[in-house]
Short mmCIF file of C-alpha atoms and ligand atoms in Angstrom, two decimals:
data_model
loop_
_atom_site.label_atom_id
_atom_site.label_comp_id
_atom_site.label_asym_id
_atom_site.label_seq_id
_atom_site.Cartn_x
_atom_site.Cartn_y
_atom_site.Cartn_z
CA UNK A 1 -69.23 27.90 -42.12
CA UNK A 2 -66.24 29.02 -44.11
CA UNK A 3 -67.03 30.04 -47.69
CA UNK A 4 -64.43 28.66 -49.97
CA UNK A 5 -63.89 27.55 -53.82
CA UNK A 6 -63.85 24.20 -54.49
CA UNK A 7 -62.47 22.57 -57.48
CA UNK A 8 -65.52 20.98 -59.52
CA UNK A 9 -64.30 20.48 -62.83
CA UNK A 10 -61.15 19.51 -64.77
CA UNK A 11 -60.52 19.43 -68.64
CA UNK A 12 -57.79 19.64 -71.02
CA UNK A 13 -56.68 20.04 -74.86
CA UNK A 14 -53.51 18.52 -76.33
CA UNK A 15 -53.13 18.72 -79.56
CA UNK A 16 -52.87 15.62 -81.95
CA UNK A 17 -49.97 16.52 -83.83
CA UNK A 18 -47.29 15.65 -81.80
CA UNK A 19 -43.30 17.00 -82.04
CA UNK A 20 -41.15 13.94 -80.92
CA UNK A 21 -37.70 13.88 -79.97
CA UNK A 22 -36.77 11.98 -83.39
CA UNK A 23 -38.17 14.72 -85.19
CA UNK A 24 -36.08 17.42 -83.64
CA UNK A 25 -33.42 15.22 -84.27
CA UNK A 26 -33.80 15.96 -87.86
CA UNK A 27 -34.29 19.70 -86.77
CA UNK A 28 -31.10 20.02 -84.58
CA UNK A 29 -27.62 18.56 -83.14
CA UNK A 30 -29.45 16.49 -80.37
CA UNK A 31 -30.27 13.18 -79.18
CA UNK A 32 -33.70 11.70 -77.96
CA UNK A 33 -31.54 10.48 -75.14
CA UNK A 34 -30.11 13.60 -74.24
CA UNK A 35 -33.87 15.22 -74.23
CA UNK A 36 -34.98 12.77 -71.86
CA UNK A 37 -32.37 12.61 -69.76
CA UNK A 38 -32.33 16.28 -69.20
CA UNK A 39 -35.79 17.04 -69.40
CA UNK A 40 -38.02 14.12 -69.10
CA UNK A 41 -39.59 15.13 -72.27
CA UNK A 42 -40.06 12.36 -75.23
CA UNK A 43 -42.56 14.63 -77.12
CA UNK A 44 -44.52 17.80 -77.22
CA UNK A 45 -48.21 18.90 -78.60
CA UNK A 46 -47.91 21.20 -81.80
CA UNK A 47 -51.45 22.92 -82.24
CA UNK A 48 -52.33 23.15 -86.03
CA UNK A 49 -55.67 25.22 -84.73
CA UNK A 50 -55.66 28.92 -82.46
CA UNK A 51 -54.99 29.13 -78.89
CA UNK A 52 -59.04 29.56 -78.31
CA UNK A 53 -59.59 26.68 -80.11
CA UNK A 54 -57.42 24.59 -77.31
CA UNK A 55 -58.84 26.80 -74.35
CA UNK A 56 -62.71 26.06 -75.73
CA UNK A 57 -62.07 22.01 -75.76
CA UNK A 58 -60.61 22.38 -72.65
CA UNK A 59 -63.34 24.47 -71.27
CA UNK A 60 -66.14 22.15 -72.25
CA UNK A 61 -64.61 19.28 -70.91
CA UNK A 62 -64.13 21.16 -67.18
CA UNK A 63 -67.74 22.32 -67.49
CA UNK A 64 -68.82 18.65 -68.09
CA UNK A 65 -66.83 17.30 -65.26
CA UNK A 66 -68.74 20.06 -63.23
CA UNK A 67 -72.02 19.05 -64.56
CA UNK A 68 -72.05 23.30 -65.51
CA UNK A 69 -73.65 24.91 -68.46
CA UNK A 70 -71.32 28.16 -69.90
CA UNK A 71 -74.27 30.37 -68.30
CA UNK A 72 -73.92 29.21 -65.05
CA UNK A 73 -69.97 30.26 -65.11
CA UNK A 74 -69.59 34.24 -63.88
CA UNK A 75 -66.11 34.43 -63.90
CA UNK A 76 -63.94 33.53 -66.80
CA UNK A 77 -60.06 34.08 -66.26
CA UNK A 78 -57.69 33.36 -69.04
CA UNK A 79 -54.08 32.71 -68.36
CA UNK A 80 -51.83 32.45 -71.31
CA UNK A 81 -48.67 34.58 -72.77
CA UNK A 82 -49.94 33.60 -76.55
CA UNK A 83 -52.69 35.64 -76.44
CA UNK A 84 -54.28 35.72 -80.72
CA UNK A 85 -54.44 39.45 -80.26
CA UNK A 86 -54.24 42.06 -77.56
CA UNK A 87 -57.64 43.22 -77.74
CA UNK A 88 -60.03 42.05 -77.00
CA UNK A 89 -58.85 39.53 -74.83
CA UNK A 90 -58.60 36.11 -75.19
CA UNK A 91 -60.82 35.61 -72.21
CA UNK A 92 -63.87 37.71 -73.88
CA UNK A 93 -63.13 35.59 -76.87
CA UNK A 94 -63.63 32.48 -75.55
CA UNK A 95 -66.71 33.62 -73.35
CA UNK A 96 -68.00 34.47 -77.17
CA UNK A 97 -67.41 31.06 -77.98
CA UNK A 98 -68.77 29.41 -75.14
CA UNK A 99 -71.81 31.65 -74.78
CA UNK A 100 -70.89 32.13 -71.30
CA UNK A 101 -72.86 35.53 -71.22
CA UNK A 102 -73.02 35.81 -67.51
CA UNK A 103 -69.32 35.66 -66.98
CA UNK A 104 -66.70 38.60 -66.24
CA UNK A 105 -63.67 38.14 -68.60
CA UNK A 106 -60.13 38.82 -68.58
CA UNK A 107 -56.75 37.73 -69.42
CA UNK A 108 -54.30 36.97 -66.96
CA UNK A 109 -50.13 37.07 -67.72
CA UNK A 110 -48.05 35.71 -65.16
CA UNK A 111 -46.23 33.54 -67.80
CA UNK A 112 -46.00 29.85 -66.57
CA UNK A 113 -47.65 30.72 -63.09
CA UNK A 114 -50.55 32.01 -64.93
CA UNK A 115 -52.78 29.41 -64.07
CA UNK A 116 -52.05 29.07 -60.54
CA UNK A 117 -52.16 33.23 -60.31
CA UNK A 118 -55.72 32.73 -61.78
CA UNK A 119 -56.80 29.90 -59.45
CA UNK A 120 -55.98 31.64 -56.64
CA UNK A 121 -57.56 34.97 -58.15
CA UNK A 122 -60.85 32.95 -58.58
CA UNK A 123 -61.07 31.36 -55.36
CA UNK A 124 -60.25 34.72 -53.37
CA UNK A 125 -63.22 36.16 -55.45
CA UNK A 126 -65.37 33.46 -54.87
CA UNK A 127 -64.17 33.17 -50.78
CA UNK A 128 -65.12 37.02 -50.83
CA UNK A 129 -68.72 36.68 -52.28
CA UNK A 130 -68.01 38.57 -55.58
CA UNK A 131 -68.42 35.42 -57.54
CA UNK A 132 -70.03 32.11 -57.40
CA UNK A 133 -68.36 29.62 -60.15
CA UNK A 134 -65.45 30.53 -62.14
CA UNK A 135 -63.85 28.81 -65.16
CA UNK A 136 -59.88 29.15 -65.08
CA UNK A 137 -58.05 28.14 -68.32
CA UNK A 138 -54.42 28.28 -69.32
CA UNK A 139 -53.82 27.89 -72.91
CA UNK A 140 -50.81 28.16 -74.88
CA UNK A 141 -49.49 28.41 -78.12
CA UNK A 142 -45.75 28.55 -77.50
CA UNK A 143 -44.47 27.06 -80.91
CA UNK A 144 -45.45 30.19 -82.26
CA UNK A 145 -42.18 31.94 -80.42
CA UNK A 146 -40.05 28.98 -80.67
CA UNK A 147 -36.81 28.83 -82.62
CA UNK A 148 -36.37 25.67 -84.11
CA UNK A 149 -32.89 26.16 -85.13
CA UNK A 150 -32.20 26.86 -81.49
CA UNK A 151 -31.56 23.28 -79.23
CA UNK A 152 -31.57 25.26 -75.89
CA UNK A 153 -35.22 26.16 -75.90
CA UNK A 154 -37.01 24.23 -79.10
CA UNK A 155 -36.78 20.96 -77.30
CA UNK A 156 -38.70 22.52 -74.43
CA UNK A 157 -41.93 23.71 -75.15
CA UNK A 158 -45.15 22.48 -76.45
CA UNK A 159 -48.62 23.66 -76.90
CA UNK A 160 -51.68 23.10 -75.08
CA UNK A 161 -54.73 23.85 -72.57
CA UNK A 162 -56.42 23.15 -69.30
CA UNK A 163 -59.35 24.26 -67.56
CA UNK A 164 -60.66 24.18 -63.86
CA UNK A 165 -63.93 25.32 -62.26
CA UNK A 166 -63.76 27.02 -58.85
CA UNK A 167 -67.04 26.80 -57.24
CA UNK A 168 -68.65 28.33 -54.18
CA UNK A 169 -69.01 25.43 -51.07
CA UNK A 170 -69.38 25.75 -47.49
CA UNK A 171 -68.29 22.10 -46.66
CA UNK A 172 -64.57 23.01 -45.66
CA UNK A 173 -62.93 22.14 -48.90
CA UNK A 174 -61.58 24.45 -51.29
CA UNK A 175 -58.64 26.86 -51.25
CA UNK A 176 -56.98 26.27 -47.57
CA UNK A 177 -53.71 28.97 -48.33
CA UNK A 178 -51.44 30.15 -51.12
CA UNK A 179 -48.29 31.93 -51.70
CA UNK A 180 -47.70 34.11 -54.84
CA UNK A 181 -45.02 36.54 -55.77
CA UNK A 182 -42.76 38.16 -58.50
CA UNK A 183 -39.24 39.37 -58.98
CA UNK A 184 -38.95 41.60 -61.97
CA UNK A 185 -35.59 42.31 -61.67
CA UNK A 186 -35.10 38.97 -62.56
CA UNK A 187 -37.19 39.25 -65.47
CA UNK A 188 -34.48 39.31 -68.17
CA UNK A 189 -34.01 35.44 -67.86
CA UNK A 190 -37.19 34.45 -69.92
CA UNK A 191 -38.21 37.15 -72.47
CA UNK A 192 -40.12 37.29 -76.10
CA UNK A 193 -41.36 40.43 -77.08
CA UNK A 194 -44.20 39.75 -79.68
CA UNK A 195 -47.81 39.56 -79.32
CA UNK A 196 -50.41 38.08 -81.23
CA UNK A 197 -50.63 34.35 -82.26
CA UNK A 198 -53.33 35.16 -85.10
CA UNK A 199 -51.36 36.61 -87.45
CA UNK A 200 -48.55 35.08 -89.45
CA UNK A 201 -45.31 34.56 -88.13
CA UNK A 202 -43.34 36.51 -90.39
CA UNK A 203 -45.72 39.59 -90.90
CA UNK A 204 -44.23 42.59 -89.68
CA UNK A 205 -41.99 41.25 -87.21
CA UNK A 206 -38.56 41.13 -86.50
CA UNK A 207 -36.90 37.61 -85.96
CA UNK A 208 -34.60 39.00 -83.32
CA UNK A 209 -37.34 39.73 -81.08
CA UNK A 210 -39.87 37.58 -81.80
CA UNK A 211 -38.40 34.20 -80.40
CA UNK A 212 -37.94 33.23 -77.00
CA UNK A 213 -35.00 34.14 -74.88
CA UNK A 214 -33.93 32.11 -72.29
CA UNK A 215 -31.54 31.33 -69.80
CA UNK A 216 -31.70 27.99 -69.12
CA UNK A 217 -29.47 27.58 -66.15
CA UNK A 218 -30.62 30.52 -64.53
CA UNK A 219 -34.12 29.53 -64.43
CA UNK A 220 -33.23 26.25 -63.41
CA UNK A 221 -31.65 27.13 -60.59
CA UNK A 222 -34.27 30.17 -59.54
CA UNK A 223 -36.97 27.46 -59.92
CA UNK A 224 -35.77 24.66 -57.74
CA UNK A 225 -35.16 27.27 -54.81
CA UNK A 226 -38.29 29.39 -55.48
CA UNK A 227 -40.88 26.20 -55.72
CA UNK A 228 -39.94 24.64 -52.65
CA UNK A 229 -39.65 28.04 -50.53
CA UNK A 230 -43.23 29.35 -52.28
CA UNK A 231 -44.79 25.52 -51.08
CA UNK A 232 -43.64 25.98 -47.92
CA UNK A 233 -45.14 29.47 -47.39
CA UNK A 234 -48.43 28.38 -48.85
CA UNK A 235 -48.50 25.03 -46.45
CA UNK A 236 -47.87 27.60 -43.73
CA UNK A 237 -50.46 29.38 -44.29
CA UNK A 238 -52.73 26.65 -44.71
CA UNK A 239 -51.65 25.12 -41.35
CA UNK A 240 -50.82 22.09 -43.01
CA UNK A 241 -47.44 20.23 -43.10
CA UNK A 242 -45.54 18.12 -46.62
CA UNK A 243 -46.70 15.09 -44.83
CA UNK A 244 -50.09 16.24 -44.99
CA UNK A 245 -49.84 16.41 -48.85
CA UNK A 246 -51.42 13.69 -50.80
CA UNK A 247 -50.14 15.10 -54.14
CA UNK A 248 -48.21 17.96 -55.54
CA UNK A 249 -48.89 19.05 -59.26
CA UNK A 250 -46.23 21.13 -60.13
CA UNK A 251 -45.41 22.99 -63.42
CA UNK A 252 -44.00 20.72 -65.94
CA UNK A 253 -40.93 22.74 -66.66
CA UNK A 254 -38.22 20.13 -66.34
CA UNK A 255 -38.32 16.49 -64.64
CA UNK A 256 -34.90 17.17 -62.88
CA UNK A 257 -36.39 20.51 -61.38
CA UNK A 258 -39.60 19.01 -60.17
CA UNK A 259 -37.78 16.15 -58.63
CA UNK A 260 -35.20 18.36 -56.74
CA UNK A 261 -37.98 20.84 -55.23
CA UNK A 262 -39.96 17.56 -54.08
CA UNK A 263 -36.73 16.55 -52.78
CA UNK A 264 -36.23 19.43 -51.16
CA UNK A 265 -39.81 19.51 -49.48
CA UNK A 266 -39.42 15.83 -48.35
CA UNK A 267 -42.27 14.83 -50.98
CA UNK A 268 -41.84 11.53 -52.53
CA UNK A 269 -42.13 11.02 -56.35
CA UNK A 270 -45.22 8.78 -55.58
CA UNK A 271 -47.08 11.98 -54.54
CA UNK A 272 -46.00 13.76 -57.59
CA UNK A 273 -47.97 14.45 -60.69
CA UNK A 274 -45.67 14.51 -63.88
CA UNK A 275 -47.20 14.15 -67.38
CA UNK A 276 -44.01 16.19 -68.93
CA UNK A 277 -43.01 13.29 -71.01
CA UNK A 278 -45.93 13.71 -73.60
CA UNK A 279 -46.63 17.59 -73.68
CA UNK A 280 -43.08 18.98 -72.61
CA UNK A 281 -43.70 22.69 -71.01
CA UNK A 282 -46.95 24.17 -71.81
CA UNK A 283 -46.62 27.66 -69.76
CA UNK A 284 -49.61 28.44 -68.27
CA UNK A 285 -51.61 25.14 -69.66
CA UNK A 286 -49.29 22.85 -67.82
CA UNK A 287 -50.86 22.76 -64.37
CA UNK A 288 -54.15 22.50 -65.56
CA UNK A 289 -53.29 19.89 -67.90
CA UNK A 290 -51.69 17.87 -65.07
CA UNK A 291 -54.50 18.45 -62.78
CA UNK A 292 -56.91 17.04 -65.27
CA UNK A 293 -54.75 13.99 -65.98
CA UNK A 294 -54.46 13.35 -61.90
CA UNK A 295 -58.08 13.56 -61.44
CA UNK A 296 -58.75 11.05 -64.31
CA UNK A 297 -56.28 8.67 -63.60
CA UNK A 298 -57.51 8.23 -59.99
CA UNK A 299 -54.63 10.02 -58.27
CA UNK A 300 -57.07 12.14 -56.11
CA UNK A 301 -59.24 10.85 -53.30
CA UNK A 302 -61.91 12.64 -51.43
CA UNK A 303 -60.67 15.19 -48.86
CA UNK A 304 -57.22 15.03 -50.32
CA UNK A 305 -54.47 17.70 -50.06
CA UNK A 306 -53.67 18.70 -53.58
CA UNK A 307 -50.89 21.53 -53.93
CA UNK A 308 -50.46 23.18 -57.23
CA UNK A 309 -47.34 25.07 -57.66
CA UNK A 310 -45.47 26.89 -60.65
CA UNK A 311 -42.77 29.34 -61.33
CA UNK A 312 -42.40 30.92 -64.72
CA UNK A 313 -41.29 34.48 -66.52
CA UNK A 314 -41.75 37.85 -64.83
CA UNK A 315 -39.67 36.00 -62.88
CA UNK A 316 -43.26 34.83 -61.32
CA UNK A 317 -44.36 32.21 -58.83
CA UNK A 318 -47.04 30.94 -57.27
CA UNK A 319 -48.66 27.57 -54.74
CA UNK A 320 -52.16 27.31 -53.78
CA UNK A 321 -52.99 24.33 -51.18
CA UNK A 322 -56.27 22.92 -52.07
CA UNK A 323 -58.60 20.61 -49.65
CA UNK A 324 -60.30 18.13 -52.49
CA UNK A 325 -63.94 17.88 -52.01
CA UNK A 326 -66.12 14.58 -51.64
CA UNK A 327 -66.38 14.29 -55.55
CA UNK A 328 -63.51 12.63 -57.39
CA UNK A 329 -65.21 11.87 -60.72
CA UNK A 330 -66.42 13.88 -63.67
CA UNK A 331 -70.50 14.37 -63.26
CA UNK A 332 -70.83 13.97 -67.51
CA UNK A 333 -67.91 13.87 -70.37
CA UNK A 334 -67.78 16.08 -73.21
CA UNK A 335 -67.14 15.05 -77.06
CA UNK A 336 -65.12 18.45 -77.61
CA UNK A 337 -61.89 17.83 -79.78
CA UNK A 338 -60.00 19.76 -82.35
CA UNK A 339 -60.51 18.80 -85.94
CA UNK A 340 -58.38 15.57 -87.29
CA UNK A 341 -55.29 16.66 -89.34
CA UNK A 342 -53.34 15.25 -91.69
CA UNK A 343 -50.65 17.93 -91.39
CA UNK A 344 -47.46 16.83 -89.71
CA UNK A 345 -45.32 18.38 -86.85
CA UNK A 346 -42.48 19.22 -89.20
CA UNK A 347 -45.04 20.76 -91.69
CA UNK A 348 -46.21 23.01 -88.78
CA UNK A 349 -43.03 24.26 -87.43
CA UNK A 350 -41.48 24.75 -91.31
CA UNK A 351 -42.52 28.72 -90.95
CA UNK A 352 -40.69 29.18 -87.99
CA UNK A 353 -37.87 27.22 -89.43
CA UNK A 354 -38.05 29.70 -92.44
CA UNK A 355 -38.80 32.66 -90.13
CA UNK A 356 -35.80 32.47 -87.93
CA UNK A 357 -33.01 31.18 -90.50
CA UNK A 358 -31.89 34.54 -91.19
CA UNK A 359 -30.48 34.52 -87.16
CA UNK A 360 -28.62 31.30 -88.08
CA UNK A 361 -26.97 32.12 -91.34
CA UNK A 362 -23.66 31.97 -89.66
CA UNK A 363 -24.04 28.50 -88.81
CA UNK A 364 -24.71 29.10 -85.18
O1 UT7 B 401 -41.08 27.19 -67.41
C1 UT7 B 401 -39.58 27.82 -66.94
C2 UT7 B 401 -38.92 27.93 -68.01
N1 UT7 B 401 -38.43 26.55 -68.19
C3 UT7 B 401 -37.50 25.79 -67.49
O2 UT7 B 401 -37.63 26.12 -66.56
C4 UT7 B 401 -36.23 25.00 -67.77
C5 UT7 B 401 -34.99 25.42 -66.79
N2 UT7 B 401 -33.47 25.00 -67.32
C6 UT7 B 401 -33.83 23.90 -68.00
O3 UT7 B 401 -34.50 22.85 -67.96
C7 UT7 B 401 -32.13 23.05 -68.16
O4 UT7 B 401 -31.37 24.27 -68.15
C8 UT7 B 401 -31.95 22.86 -69.42
C9 UT7 B 401 -32.95 21.66 -69.79
C10 UT7 B 401 -32.80 24.04 -70.64
C11 UT7 B 401 -30.59 22.66 -70.12
O5 UT7 B 401 -30.39 21.33 -69.35
P1 UT7 B 401 -28.67 21.83 -68.63
O6 UT7 B 401 -28.56 20.27 -67.88
O7 UT7 B 401 -28.71 22.60 -67.77
O8 UT7 B 401 -27.79 21.90 -69.73
P2 UT7 B 401 -26.92 23.00 -70.18
O9 UT7 B 401 -27.80 23.94 -70.56
O10 UT7 B 401 -25.87 22.88 -68.70
O11 UT7 B 401 -26.15 22.12 -71.11
C12 UT7 B 401 -24.98 21.24 -71.17
C13 UT7 B 401 -24.32 21.30 -72.46
C14 UT7 B 401 -23.97 22.32 -73.34
O12 UT7 B 401 -22.83 21.59 -74.30
P3 UT7 B 401 -21.30 22.02 -73.75
O13 UT7 B 401 -21.47 23.58 -73.68
O14 UT7 B 401 -21.12 21.45 -72.30
O15 UT7 B 401 -20.84 21.34 -74.41
C15 UT7 B 401 -25.39 22.38 -74.10
O16 UT7 B 401 -24.49 23.12 -75.39
O17 UT7 B 401 -25.26 20.53 -73.13
C16 UT7 B 401 -25.61 21.23 -74.42
N3 UT7 B 401 -27.03 21.12 -75.11
C17 UT7 B 401 -27.54 20.25 -75.69
N4 UT7 B 401 -27.36 19.00 -76.13
C18 UT7 B 401 -27.91 18.21 -76.91
C19 UT7 B 401 -28.08 22.07 -74.95
N5 UT7 B 401 -29.34 21.51 -75.31
C20 UT7 B 401 -28.73 20.60 -76.14
C21 UT7 B 401 -29.78 19.60 -76.95
N6 UT7 B 401 -29.25 18.81 -76.94
N7 UT7 B 401 -30.93 20.03 -77.06
#
């Protein structure tokens, strides 16, 4: 029997505070109609806590869904480009919070592809017999690098976390094939230099290098071509065709990118998971949040072929083909949640407006 890693748990944390398109209309020269038509996004979460707080909530839900305790995990990978600090890693911070005392822990930076990179890494370690049960988390505090004067970027991104458990199985389910790669030469299309969301935004930082630099149209083209080609390579390695795929769970960057890539693959909208409208682009958190929504809304049946695919800064890309196991419902649920707050989204982005204002002093 082939040993693989099956997906046995899933969870997410969507911040309760939402920045709506109507809010953005107050900040930049844009309209709800433009944003919805060009991106599919209506609102995005703005976290009032820290990255690890969201990661912890998502992890508790995934552990409960798998029927596991934190100490059962022997590998913890945290995919993020918005860590609270550089060292110790966010993964170690999360390990301590959870009490996942038996887990090896490390952060993984492959930008928006980070969770799928992590899923492939974890699945490969489990298949090799190095580890038994991995928790892979994608968590991002992206509002921290958003210039809420720049309509080209601030409409797109949001905060959130998602998590999944990858557990050893000899039943034939698990990762059937994968493709991952990078093109560092194209890396200048998406850049932000600052690290460390735990400190105050303005503390010793330069606004010019602290915000996301992003060439939207270049990324759009790279993404549409790149996703379709990467999924084809992963399907080839898995020995299945696009017709065999029951559900694609893509990185939620832009609804038009997802639709174009799916069309290239000959996969209809009924087999594509979309939740971008409520969350925006949450980078490494987007695939596990969408996977969680897919599982919880009954979009996955036992034995389904589920493809995760993402592209992002680096430039990086990754696709993984999984055969789902026999269980599609959670073993247990968790009541973990972020603490409630009265703060508004406009309050939460006010420090960014102040910090980045000097870049727009000439009205640009
Ligand atoms: O996770 C990976 C990273 N993210 C992505 O993958 C996103 C990739 N790129 C995109 O999603 C799209 O390129 C955008 C949504 C960023 C832009 O959509 P687009 O259809 O490529 O628009 P565009 O850049 O061609 O801009 C069209 C017009 C421009 O005006 P002019 O020059 O034609 O007068 C923009 O200035 O729309 C203008 N525009 C806006 N108008 C209203 C740009 N942003 C906005 C806005 N509201 N928020």
